[in-house]
Coordinates of C-alpha atoms and ligand atoms in Angstrom, one line a residue:
X556 CA 50.5 96.0 -9.5
X557 CA 53.2 94.5 -7.4
X558 CA 54.1 90.8 -6.8
X559 CA 53.6 89.2 -3.4
X560 CA 55.5 86.2 -2.1
X561 CA 53.2 83.9 -0.2
X562 CA 55.2 81.2 1.7
X563 CA 53.0 78.2 2.3
X564 CA 50.8 79.4 -0.6
X565 CA 49.9 75.8 -1.6
X566 CA 48.5 75.1 1.9
X567 CA 45.0 75.6 3.3
X568 CA 45.0 79.3 4.5
X569 CA 47.9 80.4 2.2
X570 CA 46.0 79.2 -1.0
X571 CA 43.0 81.3 0.1
X572 CA 45.3 84.3 0.4
X573 CA 46.8 83.6 -3.0
X574 CA 43.3 83.6 -4.5
X575 CA 42.3 86.8 -2.7
X576 CA 45.5 88.6 -3.7
X577 CA 45.0 87.5 -7.4
X578 CA 41.4 88.7 -7.3
X579 CA 42.6 92.0 -5.9
X580 CA 44.9 92.5 -8.8
X581 CA 48.3 91.3 -7.4
X582 CA 50.6 88.9 -9.1
X583 CA 51.6 86.1 -6.7
X584 CA 54.4 83.7 -6.1
X585 CA 53.5 80.8 -3.9
X586 CA 56.7 79.5 -2.3
X587 CA 56.1 76.0 -0.8
X588 CA 58.0 72.8 -0.3
X589 CA 54.7 70.8 -0.8
X590 CA 55.3 68.9 2.5
X591 CA 51.7 69.6 3.4
X592 CA 50.5 71.8 0.5
X593 CA 49.0 70.9 -2.9
X594 CA 50.4 72.0 -6.3
X595 CA 46.9 71.6 -7.6
X596 CA 45.5 74.3 -5.2
X597 CA 47.8 76.9 -7.0
X598 CA 47.0 75.4 -10.4
X599 CA 43.3 75.8 -9.8
X600 CA 43.6 79.4 -8.8
X601 CA 45.9 80.2 -11.8
X602 CA 43.3 78.5 -14.1
X603 CA 40.4 80.4 -12.6
X604 CA 42.0 83.8 -12.7
X605 CA 43.9 83.8 -16.0
X606 CA 44.6 87.5 -16.1
X607 CA 47.1 87.3 -13.2
X608 CA 50.6 85.8 -13.0
X609 CA 50.4 83.1 -10.3
X610 CA 53.5 81.0 -10.0
X611 CA 54.5 78.1 -7.7
X612 CA 58.1 78.0 -6.7
X613 CA 59.0 74.8 -4.8
X614 CA 61.5 75.4 -2.0
X615 CA 62.1 75.3 1.7
X616 CA 61.9 78.4 3.7
X617 CA 65.2 77.5 5.3
X618 CA 66.9 77.9 1.9
X619 CA 67.7 81.6 2.2
X620 CA 69.4 81.8 -1.1
X621 CA 66.4 80.3 -2.9
X622 CA 64.0 82.7 -1.2
X623 CA 66.2 85.7 -2.0
X624 CA 66.6 84.5 -5.6
X625 CA 62.7 84.2 -5.9
X626 CA 62.3 87.7 -4.4
X627 CA 64.7 89.1 -7.0
X628 CA 63.4 87.1 -9.9
X629 CA 59.8 88.2 -9.4
X630 CA 60.5 91.6 -8.1
X631 CA 58.6 90.9 -4.9
X632 CA 57.5 93.8 -2.8
X633 CA 56.0 92.1 0.3
X634 CA 55.9 88.7 1.9
X635 CA 53.0 86.9 3.5
X636 CA 54.4 84.1 5.6
X637 CA 52.2 81.1 6.2
X638 CA 54.7 78.2 5.9
X639 CA 55.0 76.4 9.2
X640 CA 54.5 73.2 11.1
X641 CA 51.3 73.5 13.0
X642 CA 50.3 70.4 15.0
X643 CA 50.3 71.1 18.7
X644 CA 50.6 67.4 19.6
X645 CA 53.4 66.8 17.1
X646 CA 55.2 69.9 18.5
X647 CA 55.3 68.3 21.9
X648 CA 56.9 65.2 20.5
X649 CA 59.3 66.9 18.0
X650 CA 60.2 70.4 19.3
X651 CA 63.5 70.5 17.4
X652 CA 61.5 70.3 14.1
X653 CA 59.2 73.0 15.2
X654 CA 62.0 75.4 16.2
X655 CA 63.9 74.6 13.0
X656 CA 61.0 75.3 10.7
X657 CA 58.9 77.9 12.6
X658 CA 61.8 79.9 14.1
X659 CA 65.0 79.3 12.1
X660 CA 63.1 78.9 8.8
X661 CA 61.2 82.1 9.4
X662 CA 64.4 84.0 10.2
X663 CA 65.8 82.8 6.9
X664 CA 62.9 84.3 5.1
X665 CA 63.3 87.5 7.0
X666 CA 67.1 87.5 6.3
X667 CA 66.4 87.1 2.6
X668 CA 63.9 90.0 2.8
X669 CA 66.6 92.2 4.5
X670 CA 69.1 91.2 1.9
X671 CA 66.8 92.2 -0.9
X672 CA 65.4 95.3 0.7
X673 CA 61.8 94.0 1.1
X674 CA 60.2 95.8 4.0
X675 CA 56.6 94.4 4.4
X676 CA 55.9 91.2 6.2
X677 CA 52.6 89.7 7.2
X678 CA 53.0 86.8 9.7
X679 CA 50.6 83.9 10.5
X680 CA 50.5 83.6 14.3
X681 CA 48.1 81.8 16.5
X682 CA 45.8 81.8 19.5
X683 CA 48.3 79.1 20.8
X684 CA 50.7 82.0 21.8
X685 CA 48.3 82.9 24.6
X686 CA 48.4 79.5 26.3
X687 CA 45.7 78.9 29.0
X688 CA 43.6 82.1 28.8
X689 CA 42.9 84.1 32.0
X690 CA 39.6 85.4 30.5
X691 CA 37.7 85.4 27.3
X692 CA 37.4 87.1 24.8
X693 CA 41.1 87.3 24.3
X694 CA 42.4 90.7 23.1
X695 CA 45.9 91.8 22.2
X696 CA 46.6 92.9 25.7
X697 CA 46.2 89.4 27.1
X698 CA 49.4 87.9 28.4
X699 CA 51.1 85.5 26.0
X700 CA 52.3 82.3 27.8
X701 CA 52.3 79.4 25.4
X702 CA 52.1 75.9 26.8
X703 CA 53.4 74.0 23.8
X704 CA 56.4 74.3 21.4
X705 CA 54.0 75.3 18.5
X706 CA 52.8 78.4 20.3
X707 CA 56.2 79.1 21.7
X708 CA 57.8 79.1 18.2
X709 CA 55.2 81.5 16.9
X710 CA 55.7 83.8 19.9
X711 CA 59.5 83.6 19.4
X712 CA 59.0 85.1 15.9
X713 CA 56.6 87.7 17.2
X714 CA 59.2 88.8 19.8
X715 CA 62.0 89.0 17.1
X716 CA 60.0 91.2 14.7
X717 CA 60.3 94.6 16.6
X718 CA 64.1 94.2 16.6
X719 CA 64.1 93.4 12.8
X720 CA 62.0 96.5 12.3
X721 CA 64.5 98.6 14.3
X722 CA 67.6 97.2 12.6
X723 CA 66.4 96.6 9.1
X724 CA 63.2 98.6 8.7
X725 CA 61.1 95.5 8.1
X726 CA 57.5 96.4 9.0
X727 CA 55.3 93.6 10.1
X728 CA 51.7 92.8 10.8
X729 CA 51.2 89.8 13.1
X730 CA 47.8 88.1 12.6
X731 CA 46.9 85.6 15.3
X732 CA 44.2 83.4 14.0
X733 CA 41.9 81.3 16.2
X734 CA 40.3 78.3 14.5
X735 CA 40.5 78.7 10.7
X736 CA 37.5 77.0 9.1
X737 CA 35.4 76.7 6.0
X738 CA 36.5 76.8 2.3
X739 CA 36.4 79.0 -0.7
X740 CA 32.7 79.5 -1.6
X741 CA 33.5 78.9 -5.3
X742 CA 34.7 75.4 -4.3
X743 CA 38.1 75.6 -6.0
X744 CA 40.2 75.2 -2.9
X745 CA 39.6 74.0 0.6
X746 CA 41.1 72.1 3.6
X747 CA 43.1 68.9 2.9
X748 CA 45.5 68.1 5.7
X749 CA 47.0 64.6 6.2
X750 CA 46.5 63.6 8.9
X751 CA 43.5 65.9 9.4
X752 CA 43.4 67.2 12.9
X753 CA 40.8 70.0 12.6
X754 CA 37.3 69.5 13.9
X755 CA 35.1 70.5 11.0
X756 CA 36.7 68.3 8.4
X757 CA 36.8 65.4 10.9
X758 CA 33.2 65.9 11.8
X759 CA 32.3 65.9 8.0
X760 CA 34.3 62.8 7.5
X761 CA 32.4 61.2 10.4
X762 CA 29.1 61.6 8.5
X763 CA 30.2 59.1 6.0
X764 CA 28.8 55.6 6.7
X765 CA 31.8 53.5 7.7
X766 CA 34.0 56.6 8.0
X767 CA 36.2 57.3 11.0
X768 CA 34.3 58.2 14.2
X769 CA 34.9 61.6 15.7
X770 CA 36.3 61.5 19.2
X771 CA 35.2 64.4 21.4
X772 CA 37.9 65.2 23.9
X773 CA 36.2 65.8 27.2
X774 CA 32.6 66.7 28.3
X775 CA 33.3 67.9 31.8
X776 CA 34.7 71.4 31.0
X777 CA 33.2 74.4 32.8
X778 CA 31.3 75.4 29.6
X779 CA 27.5 75.3 29.0
X780 CA 27.4 71.8 27.6
X781 CA 30.7 70.5 29.0
X782 CA 32.6 70.4 25.7
X783 CA 35.3 72.9 24.7
X784 CA 34.4 76.2 23.2
X785 CA 36.3 77.4 20.1
X786 CA 36.2 80.4 17.9
X787 CA 35.8 79.4 14.2
X788 CA 36.8 82.1 11.7
X789 CA 36.2 81.6 8.0
X790 CA 39.3 81.2 5.9
X791 CA 38.2 83.8 3.4
X792 CA 37.7 86.3 6.2
X793 CA 41.3 85.6 7.2
X794 CA 42.4 86.1 3.6
X795 CA 40.7 89.5 3.6
X796 CA 42.5 90.5 6.8
X797 CA 45.8 89.7 5.0
X798 CA 44.9 92.1 2.2
X799 CA 44.1 94.8 4.7
X800 CA 47.3 94.2 6.5
X801 CA 49.2 94.5 3.3
X802 CA 47.4 97.8 2.5
X803 CA 48.2 99.0 6.0
X804 CA 51.9 98.4 5.5
X805 CA 51.8 99.9 1.9
X806 CA 50.3 103.1 3.4
X807 CA 53.1 103.4 5.9
X808 CA 51.4 101.8 8.9
X809 CA 53.5 100.9 11.9
X810 CA 54.2 97.3 12.8
X811 CA 51.3 95.9 14.8
X812 CA 49.6 92.7 15.9
X813 CA 45.9 91.7 15.7
X814 CA 43.8 88.8 17.0
X815 CA 41.4 87.4 14.4
X816 CA 38.3 85.4 15.3
X817 CA 34.5 85.5 15.2
X818 CA 34.2 86.8 18.7
X819 CA 31.8 84.0 19.7
X820 CA 32.5 80.5 20.8
X821 CA 30.9 77.4 19.5
X822 CA 31.2 74.3 21.6
X823 CA 32.2 71.0 20.1
X824 CA 28.7 69.7 20.6
X825 CA 27.2 72.8 18.9
X826 CA 29.6 72.3 16.0
X827 CA 28.5 68.7 15.6
X828 CA 24.8 69.8 15.6
X829 CA 25.7 72.4 12.9
X830 CA 27.3 69.7 10.8
X831 CA 24.3 67.5 11.2
X832 CA 21.9 70.4 10.2
X833 CA 24.0 71.3 7.2
X834 CA 24.7 67.8 5.9
X835 CA 21.4 66.3 7.0
X836 CA 23.5 63.4 8.2
X837 CA 24.4 61.8 11.5
X838 CA 27.9 62.6 12.9
X839 CA 29.2 59.3 14.4
X840 CA 31.2 60.3 17.5
X841 CA 32.4 58.9 20.8
X842 CA 33.1 60.8 24.0
X843 CA 36.7 60.5 25.0
X844 CA 38.7 61.9 28.0
X845 CA 40.1 65.4 28.0
X846 CA 43.3 66.0 25.9
X847 CA 46.1 67.6 27.8
X848 CA 46.8 71.2 26.9
X849 CA 43.3 71.9 25.6
X850 CA 41.9 75.1 27.3
X851 CA 38.2 75.0 28.1
X852 CA 37.4 78.1 26.0
X853 CA 39.3 80.2 23.4
X854 CA 37.4 83.1 22.0
X855 CA 39.0 86.1 20.3
X856 CA 38.3 89.8 20.6
X857 CA 39.0 91.2 17.1
X858 CA 37.9 94.8 17.9
X859 CA 41.3 96.2 17.1
X860 CA 41.4 94.5 13.6
X861 CA 38.0 96.0 12.9
X862 CA 38.8 99.5 14.1
X863 CA 42.5 99.8 12.9
X864 CA 42.5 97.7 9.7
X865 CA 38.8 98.1 8.9
X866 CA 38.3 94.3 8.9
X867 CA 34.7 93.2 8.3
X868 CA 34.4 89.4 8.5
X869 CA 31.5 88.2 6.4
X870 CA 30.8 84.8 8.0
X871 CA 29.2 84.9 11.4
X872 CA 26.9 81.9 11.8
X873 CA 28.6 78.5 12.3
X874 CA 26.2 76.9 9.8
X875 CA 27.4 79.3 7.1
X876 CA 31.0 78.3 7.8
X877 CA 30.2 74.6 7.9
X878 CA 28.2 74.8 4.7
X879 CA 31.2 76.1 2.7
X880 CA 33.4 73.3 4.1
X881 CA 30.6 70.8 3.2
X882 CA 30.5 72.2 -0.4
X883 CA 34.2 71.6 -0.7
X884 CA 34.0 68.2 0.9
X885 CA 31.2 67.0 -1.4
X886 CA 33.1 68.2 -4.6
X887 CA 36.4 66.8 -3.3
X888 CA 35.7 63.9 -1.0
X889 CA 39.3 62.8 -1.1
X890 CA 40.7 66.3 -1.1
X891 CA 42.9 67.3 -4.0
X892 CA 44.1 63.7 -4.6
X893 CA 40.7 62.6 -5.8
X894 CA 40.1 65.5 -8.2
X895 CA 38.6 64.4 -11.6
X896 CA 41.1 64.7 -14.4
X897 CA 41.1 68.0 -16.2
X898 CA 39.9 69.9 -13.0
X899 CA 43.5 71.0 -12.1
Ligands
LIG232 N1 44.7 76.2 10.4 C1 44.5 76.9 11.5 O1 43.4 76.9 12.2 C2 45.5 77.9 12.0 C3 45.3 78.6 13.2 C4 46.2 79.5 13.7 C5 47.4 79.8 12.9 N2 47.6 79.1 11.8 C6 48.8 79.3 11.0 O2 48.5 79.6 9.6 C7 49.5 79.1 8.8 C8 48.9 78.2 7.7 O3 48.2 77.1 8.3 P1 47.4 76.1 7.4 O4 46.3 75.5 8.2 O5 47.1 76.7 6.1 O6 48.5 75.0 7.2 P2 49.0 74.1 6.0 O7 49.8 73.0 6.5 O8 47.8 73.8 5.1 O9 49.9 75.1 5.2 C9 51.2 75.3 5.5 C10 52.0 75.3 4.2 O10 53.4 75.5 4.4 C11 54.2 74.6 3.7 N3 55.4 74.4 4.4 C12 55.6 73.8 5.6 N4 56.9 73.7 5.9 C13 57.5 74.4 4.9 C14 58.9 74.7 4.7 N5 59.9 74.3 5.6 N6 59.3 75.3 3.6 C15 58.3 75.7 2.6 N7 57.0 75.4 2.8 C16 56.6 74.8 3.9 C17 53.3 73.3 3.6 O11 53.7 72.5 2.4 C18 51.9 73.9 3.5 O12 51.5 74.1 2.1 C19 50.5 78.4 9.7 O13 51.6 79.3 9.9 C20 49.8 78.2 11.0 O14 50.6 78.1 12.1 C21 46.7 78.1 11.3

């Protein structure tokens, strides 16, 4: 079985892809600078799946020579590219950093692939490439007009890929995730960002007495309860889509792009209610003003991923998704940092 290079493989979604790949019989090299990722995530997977070669190589995606050396050393046949900066707010304040990592860094990975003759690339893109939606659900035909540097940098890569296909034969599958959520149901790996900006982990943290209160940004949106509607898609369903994308490319499929979501929106208030049901605790929150750049509703249509790739997401109900995040949170209340000795 071949070896897959997973950039950002020590991060939240990347580590779930590493686990899914290893379970499917691939050897995996996680390539990560650990700026936001966790060595321990990769160690836990390697320990849990001893039959596979799972290696962490520390490095920056901007280091083309190191990426190329890693590709050659491990005889890599395909690349899944998760490594990125991904905070919308930070991207507004530091656009240079976002263009440097998400565009220039990604092009270095692709240049290393071209140099080494690797022709299969699965790219983590985002709903943020669509900007303010004209209508929901959002399918692949929806215009892409990002309204922040984060979305713009991801779209810049999307736009480069057809030219790299033509010039270098690099076939790509672009996967645009909506809101990644939940955790590995085995509880080995989960979400541990610092600072944490995502709604579910923040709502879980707000159940702890004395923990930070959740701020809900706006309750005057044109939605049924006035709070924003988002599409939460389970992280292991995303990992499954990556395996299918890899298979698609291995079978000679053409370069393509797919939106990945649940197809149904949950409002922030519904999400809070789900967290209260699952945890049987109160979520302490305050209502704040709208945050600029937040669309009222973002819901995906993933019909193409289902019909073309055969994607079958397993998590539909928001309570199911929250409950896997809660399992992770209970076992790892301080994320990877607080793991009991010997668990890594
Ligand atoms: N989390 C979401 O809801 C979501 C939604 C849409 C798209 N995405 C995309 O999915 C991907 C993964 O997101 P995530 O939530 O797992 O984020 P994450 O921060 O947990 O993972 C990103 C990983 O990339 C690594 N990294 C960052 N810069 C690097 C560099 N220059 N060189 C090498 N490694 C580097 C980090 O250390 C981290 O391990 C990103 O590309 C993101 O844009 C995420």
